[in-house]
Amino acid sequence: MSDERAPRSHSAYARDVWEGRGKAAAFFHTCSSQPEWTEEDFYVAGEREFASLCAPLLCRMGIVGGTALEIGSGPGRVTMPLSGYFDKVYASDISESMTDPLRSELARRDISNVDVALTDGSSFPHVPSGSVDFVFSTRVFIHMPTKGIVHANLREIARVLKPTGAFQIHLRLFDGVVRVCGLPVPRKLLRPIPRPVRFALLWMKRLCTPGIGPRSYAYARGTYGVSFTRVEATTMLSALRLDAAVNVHDGITYFESAGQPAEGSADTPGG
């Protein structure tokens, strides 16, 4: 079999998909809650998300300064506030075009404590073991195409986190029911339907969303990742000694550190 006909790895395929998305509309493909973003609005939204989502966890865990790792930083919507709170930030992504706006914004703001690195989507060899105080990821794990890739990332989180560190990651939960035209339908009933038809039905609602339309379909194509039941996700994390609680924020389900701050930790966030 020639090289041209050999199947590509999931990582290579995902990189190609996200390179195309980054060149087309990096801000939209990072957060599709609105069809168009100005640069100012995009980064202001990141500041608000950090303040309402990350800061309460960091306060509870008594984490001030130190090192953070962001998995799937993209253009740096949340990387910017992370850089102001932490002494050092590792911003990882599989796509150069998705991180080009981040590099430009870092240069514009003269920020030097962010290390932007392209990875294979499964490991972070540039991050030393036991060196990270906080791992954050949003709208990334939901695009990972296999549970093996998700597990590899979780193992890396367990490797790089300090014993007193915290994590906050977005995982897609699935309870066996999907909504078709607003109606709950057991997924097992859809299995006999050909995959292209199922895909069209499941995304019909988004295709009809005013102001987004066909762009949402383009967003859905490519790496559409795996989902987990709540028990499966919790068990998977616990096996890696990542004790987690569920936090639903703006309709997005995050699994975050359930532990308590170490004795002598700060009571309030700084930065």
Tab-separated table of C-alpha atoms in Angstrom:
chain	number	residue	atom	x	y	z
A	1	MET	CA	0.000	0.000	0.000
A	2	SER	CA	1.396	3.408	-0.948
A	3	ASP	CA	1.883	6.196	1.560
A	4	GLU	CA	-0.909	8.193	-0.077
A	5	ARG	CA	-3.424	5.417	0.603
A	6	ALA	CA	-2.246	4.555	4.097
A	7	PRO	CA	-4.667	5.683	6.856
A	8	ARG	CA	-3.536	8.716	8.764
A	9	SER	CA	-3.400	8.800	12.528
A	10	HIS	CA	-6.143	10.525	14.479
A	11	SER	CA	-3.639	13.204	15.495
A	12	ALA	CA	-2.644	13.958	11.906
A	13	TYR	CA	-6.264	14.116	10.805
A	14	ALA	CA	-7.242	16.364	13.730
A	15	ARG	CA	-4.304	18.659	13.030
A	16	ASP	CA	-5.381	19.058	9.402
A	17	VAL	CA	-8.963	19.802	10.467
A	18	TRP	CA	-7.941	22.438	12.998
A	19	GLU	CA	-5.381	24.001	10.674
A	20	GLY	CA	-8.211	24.591	8.235
A	21	ARG	CA	-10.480	25.948	10.934
A	22	GLY	CA	-7.792	28.262	12.248
A	23	LYS	CA	-7.183	29.734	8.811
A	24	ALA	CA	-10.911	30.147	8.174
A	25	ALA	CA	-12.120	31.622	11.484
A	26	ALA	CA	-10.047	30.857	14.573
A	27	PHE	CA	-12.217	32.848	16.985
A	28	PHE	CA	-15.483	31.252	15.838
A	29	HIS	CA	-14.059	27.737	15.915
A	30	THR	CA	-12.828	28.331	19.448
A	31	CYS	CA	-16.217	29.484	20.689
A	32	SER	CA	-19.232	29.220	18.381
A	33	SER	CA	-21.682	30.919	20.753
A	34	GLN	CA	-21.872	33.777	18.292
A	35	PRO	CA	-21.183	33.839	14.539
A	36	GLU	CA	-18.731	36.745	14.513
A	37	TRP	CA	-16.187	37.944	17.059
A	38	THR	CA	-14.215	41.143	17.226
A	39	GLU	CA	-10.768	40.702	18.716
A	40	GLU	CA	-11.692	42.877	21.690
A	41	ASP	CA	-14.936	41.013	22.441
A	42	PHE	CA	-13.215	37.646	22.109
A	43	TYR	CA	-10.576	38.367	24.726
A	44	VAL	CA	-12.979	40.211	27.048
A	45	ALA	CA	-15.169	37.075	27.015
A	46	GLY	CA	-12.124	35.077	28.085
A	47	GLU	CA	-11.508	37.410	31.021
A	48	ARG	CA	-15.115	36.990	32.132
A	49	GLU	CA	-14.946	33.213	31.805
A	50	PHE	CA	-11.792	33.057	33.893
A	51	ALA	CA	-13.340	35.258	36.594
A	52	SER	CA	-16.582	33.276	36.832
A	53	LEU	CA	-15.243	29.753	36.229
A	54	CYS	CA	-11.567	29.415	37.130
A	55	ALA	CA	-11.135	31.998	39.887
A	56	PRO	CA	-13.609	30.405	42.342
A	57	LEU	CA	-11.824	27.044	42.081
A	58	LEU	CA	-8.392	28.629	42.459
A	59	CYS	CA	-9.652	30.553	45.482
A	60	ARG	CA	-11.075	27.410	47.069
A	61	MET	CA	-7.849	25.490	46.454
A	62	GLY	CA	-5.680	28.372	47.666
A	63	ILE	CA	-3.655	28.525	44.448
A	64	VAL	CA	-1.938	31.846	43.806
A	65	GLY	CA	0.745	32.205	41.148
A	66	GLY	CA	2.825	29.201	40.136
A	67	THR	CA	2.434	27.326	36.840
A	68	ALA	CA	-0.585	26.554	34.671
A	69	LEU	CA	-1.094	24.254	31.690
A	70	GLU	CA	-3.867	24.963	29.199
A	71	ILE	CA	-4.770	22.070	26.904
A	72	GLY	CA	-6.038	23.326	23.557
A	73	SER	CA	-5.337	27.024	24.028
A	74	GLY	CA	-6.248	27.991	20.475
A	75	PRO	CA	-6.149	31.804	20.016
A	76	GLY	CA	-5.752	32.273	23.775
A	77	ARG	CA	-9.181	33.388	24.943
A	78	VAL	CA	-8.488	32.081	28.471
A	79	THR	CA	-4.692	32.053	28.127
A	80	MET	CA	-4.628	35.833	28.524
A	81	PRO	CA	-6.151	35.921	32.037
A	82	LEU	CA	-4.166	32.813	32.990
A	83	SER	CA	-0.978	34.706	32.097
A	84	GLY	CA	-1.945	37.507	34.460
A	85	TYR	CA	-2.671	35.165	37.348
A	86	PHE	CA	0.154	32.635	37.061
A	87	ASP	CA	3.903	33.116	36.926
A	88	LYS	CA	4.221	30.728	33.979
A	89	VAL	CA	1.705	29.276	31.521
A	90	TYR	CA	2.143	26.366	29.129
A	91	ALA	CA	-0.293	26.877	26.245
A	92	SER	CA	-0.549	23.720	24.144
A	93	ASP	CA	-2.404	23.054	20.917
A	94	ILE	CA	-2.148	20.780	17.872
A	95	SER	CA	-2.660	23.570	15.323
A	96	GLU	CA	-0.301	26.356	14.372
A	97	SER	CA	-2.989	28.411	12.633
A	98	MET	CA	-5.226	28.266	15.722
A	99	THR	CA	-2.400	29.620	17.894
A	100	ASP	CA	-1.239	32.330	15.467
A	101	PRO	CA	-3.666	34.895	16.980
A	102	LEU	CA	-2.385	33.954	20.446
A	103	ARG	CA	1.211	34.585	19.467
A	104	SER	CA	0.236	37.943	17.946
A	105	GLU	CA	-1.726	38.964	21.039
A	106	LEU	CA	1.130	37.977	23.355
A	107	ALA	CA	3.504	40.106	21.307
A	108	ARG	CA	1.061	43.033	21.220
A	109	ARG	CA	0.678	42.940	25.020
A	110	ASP	CA	4.390	42.246	25.578
A	111	ILE	CA	3.597	39.113	27.610
A	112	SER	CA	6.616	36.859	28.094
A	113	ASN	CA	5.484	34.228	30.633
A	114	VAL	CA	3.501	32.077	28.159
A	115	ASP	CA	5.171	29.122	26.436
A	116	VAL	CA	3.153	28.245	23.311
A	117	ALA	CA	3.851	24.693	22.121
A	118	LEU	CA	2.474	22.500	19.339
A	119	THR	CA	1.861	18.936	20.550
A	120	ASP	CA	0.600	15.626	19.193
A	121	GLY	CA	-2.680	16.059	21.066
A	122	SER	CA	-1.922	13.261	23.531
A	123	SER	CA	1.163	14.254	25.509
A	124	PHE	CA	3.094	17.242	26.845
A	125	PRO	CA	6.759	16.186	26.900
A	126	HIS	CA	7.870	19.802	27.362
A	127	VAL	CA	6.098	20.002	30.755
A	128	PRO	CA	8.059	18.484	33.674
A	129	SER	CA	6.345	15.961	35.925
A	130	GLY	CA	4.856	17.331	39.126
A	131	SER	CA	5.445	20.951	38.099
A	132	VAL	CA	1.964	22.329	37.392
A	133	ASP	CA	-0.397	24.011	39.847
A	134	PHE	CA	-3.441	24.218	37.555
A	135	VAL	CA	-4.558	22.406	34.395
A	136	PHE	CA	-7.382	23.959	32.398
A	137	SER	CA	-9.185	22.913	29.242
A	138	THR	CA	-12.477	23.974	27.708
A	139	ARG	CA	-14.171	22.940	24.449
A	140	VAL	CA	-11.255	20.640	23.640
A	141	PHE	CA	-11.791	17.143	25.069
A	142	ILE	CA	-15.206	17.074	23.373
A	143	HIS	CA	-13.388	17.037	20.011
A	144	MET	CA	-10.967	14.231	20.845
A	145	PRO	CA	-11.969	11.402	18.473
A	146	THR	CA	-11.254	8.358	20.681
A	147	LYS	CA	-11.455	7.485	24.364
A	148	GLY	CA	-7.832	6.361	24.133
A	149	ILE	CA	-6.761	9.912	23.318
A	150	VAL	CA	-8.860	11.258	26.194
A	151	HIS	CA	-7.269	8.717	28.565
A	152	ALA	CA	-3.777	9.676	27.344
A	153	ASN	CA	-4.465	13.342	28.102
A	154	LEU	CA	-5.828	12.511	31.548
A	155	ARG	CA	-2.731	10.428	32.311
A	156	GLU	CA	-0.603	13.413	31.341
A	157	ILE	CA	-2.643	15.670	33.617
A	158	ALA	CA	-2.015	13.264	36.500
A	159	ARG	CA	1.697	13.226	35.621
A	160	VAL	CA	2.286	16.989	35.467
A	161	LEU	CA	0.089	18.094	38.388
A	162	LYS	CA	1.629	18.831	41.757
A	163	PRO	CA	0.067	16.917	44.679
A	164	THR	CA	-1.555	20.226	45.715
A	165	GLY	CA	-2.525	21.151	42.158
A	166	ALA	CA	-5.998	21.543	40.666
A	167	PHE	CA	-7.626	20.775	37.329
A	168	GLN	CA	-10.713	21.940	35.474
A	169	ILE	CA	-11.594	20.169	32.225
A	170	HIS	CA	-14.631	20.068	29.975
A	171	LEU	CA	-15.919	16.569	29.178
A	172	ARG	CA	-19.024	15.728	27.175
A	173	LEU	CA	-21.546	13.762	29.225
A	174	PHE	CA	-24.125	11.505	27.605
A	175	ASP	CA	-27.146	9.945	29.315
A	176	GLY	CA	-28.287	7.783	26.384
A	177	VAL	CA	-30.774	10.344	25.082
A	178	VAL	CA	-30.384	12.768	22.189
A	179	ARG	CA	-32.749	15.520	21.097
A	180	VAL	CA	-34.084	15.463	17.550
A	181	CYS	CA	-36.112	18.552	16.640
A	182	GLY	CA	-36.426	19.219	20.364
A	183	LEU	CA	-37.768	15.781	21.241
A	184	PRO	CA	-35.842	13.326	23.491
A	185	VAL	CA	-35.023	10.117	21.600
A	186	PRO	CA	-33.073	7.114	22.996
A	187	ARG	CA	-29.882	6.892	20.998
A	188	LYS	CA	-30.257	3.152	20.489
A	189	LEU	CA	-33.304	3.849	18.320
A	190	LEU	CA	-31.143	5.892	15.955
A	191	ARG	CA	-28.496	3.223	15.422
A	192	PRO	CA	-30.295	1.483	12.500
A	193	ILE	CA	-30.423	4.818	10.664
A	194	PRO	CA	-27.471	5.365	8.272
A	195	ARG	CA	-24.758	7.508	9.842
A	196	PRO	CA	-25.038	10.448	7.358
A	197	VAL	CA	-28.776	10.682	8.045
A	198	ARG	CA	-28.208	10.531	11.822
A	199	PHE	CA	-25.604	13.266	11.560
A	200	ALA	CA	-27.984	15.495	9.592
A	201	LEU	CA	-30.811	14.957	12.095
A	202	LEU	CA	-28.659	15.605	15.154
A	203	TRP	CA	-27.373	18.889	13.720
A	204	MET	CA	-30.634	20.116	12.209
A	205	LYS	CA	-31.294	22.438	15.119
A	206	ARG	CA	-27.914	24.140	14.812
A	207	LEU	CA	-28.218	24.412	11.047
A	208	CYS	CA	-31.403	26.407	11.589
A	209	THR	CA	-29.965	28.676	14.280
A	210	PRO	CA	-30.286	32.323	13.159
A	211	GLY	CA	-26.942	33.950	12.468
A	212	ILE	CA	-24.949	30.698	12.414
A	213	GLY	CA	-26.585	28.370	9.907
A	214	PRO	CA	-24.237	26.432	7.595
A	215	ARG	CA	-21.138	27.574	9.492
A	216	SER	CA	-22.312	25.434	12.392
A	217	TYR	CA	-22.410	22.398	10.107
A	218	ALA	CA	-18.848	23.111	9.018
A	219	TYR	CA	-17.905	23.401	12.685
A	220	ALA	CA	-19.448	20.010	13.447
A	221	ARG	CA	-17.650	18.169	10.669
A	222	GLY	CA	-14.225	16.678	11.291
A	223	THR	CA	-13.228	15.769	14.838
A	224	TYR	CA	-16.474	15.221	16.705
A	225	GLY	CA	-15.372	13.567	19.901
A	226	VAL	CA	-16.492	10.871	22.270
A	227	SER	CA	-18.824	11.241	25.251
A	228	PHE	CA	-19.004	9.635	28.690
A	229	THR	CA	-21.606	8.849	31.287
A	230	ARG	CA	-21.096	10.677	34.575
A	231	VAL	CA	-20.148	7.433	36.347
A	232	GLU	CA	-17.698	6.502	33.588
A	233	ALA	CA	-16.006	9.899	33.677
A	234	THR	CA	-15.757	9.972	37.483
A	235	THR	CA	-14.381	6.418	37.606
A	236	MET	CA	-11.854	7.196	34.879
A	237	LEU	CA	-10.574	10.235	36.781
A	238	SER	CA	-10.554	8.486	40.153
A	239	ALA	CA	-8.399	5.689	38.723
A	240	LEU	CA	-5.743	8.346	38.091
A	241	ARG	CA	-6.215	9.818	41.593
A	242	LEU	CA	-7.937	12.834	40.088
A	243	ASP	CA	-10.846	13.221	42.488
A	244	ALA	CA	-13.413	15.340	40.713
A	245	ALA	CA	-16.623	17.242	41.281
A	246	VAL	CA	-18.994	18.316	38.527
A	247	ASN	CA	-19.475	22.009	37.804
A	248	VAL	CA	-21.972	23.076	35.128
A	249	HIS	CA	-21.036	26.557	33.936
A	250	ASP	CA	-22.985	28.313	31.171
A	251	GLY	CA	-24.365	24.958	30.069
A	252	ILE	CA	-20.922	23.332	29.847
A	253	THR	CA	-20.002	20.419	32.125
A	254	TYR	CA	-16.613	20.656	33.801
A	255	PHE	CA	-14.915	18.086	35.985
A	256	GLU	CA	-12.782	19.931	38.507
A	257	SER	CA	-10.715	19.173	41.567
A	258	ALA	CA	-12.859	18.162	44.507
A	259	GLY	CA	-10.042	18.343	47.061
A	260	GLN	CA	-9.421	20.921	49.733
A	261	PRO	CA	-6.519	23.380	49.823
A	262	ALA	CA	-3.306	22.282	51.467
A	263	GLU	CA	-2.716	23.533	55.013
A	264	GLY	CA	-1.243	26.997	54.975
A	265	SER	CA	-2.520	27.869	51.488
A	266	ALA	CA	-3.753	31.342	50.733
A	267	ASP	CA	-7.459	31.973	51.307
A	268	THR	CA	-8.046	34.308	48.411
A	269	PRO	CA	-6.756	34.483	44.840
A	270	GLY	CA	-4.241	37.052	43.789
A	271	GLY	CA	-2.401	37.849	40.625
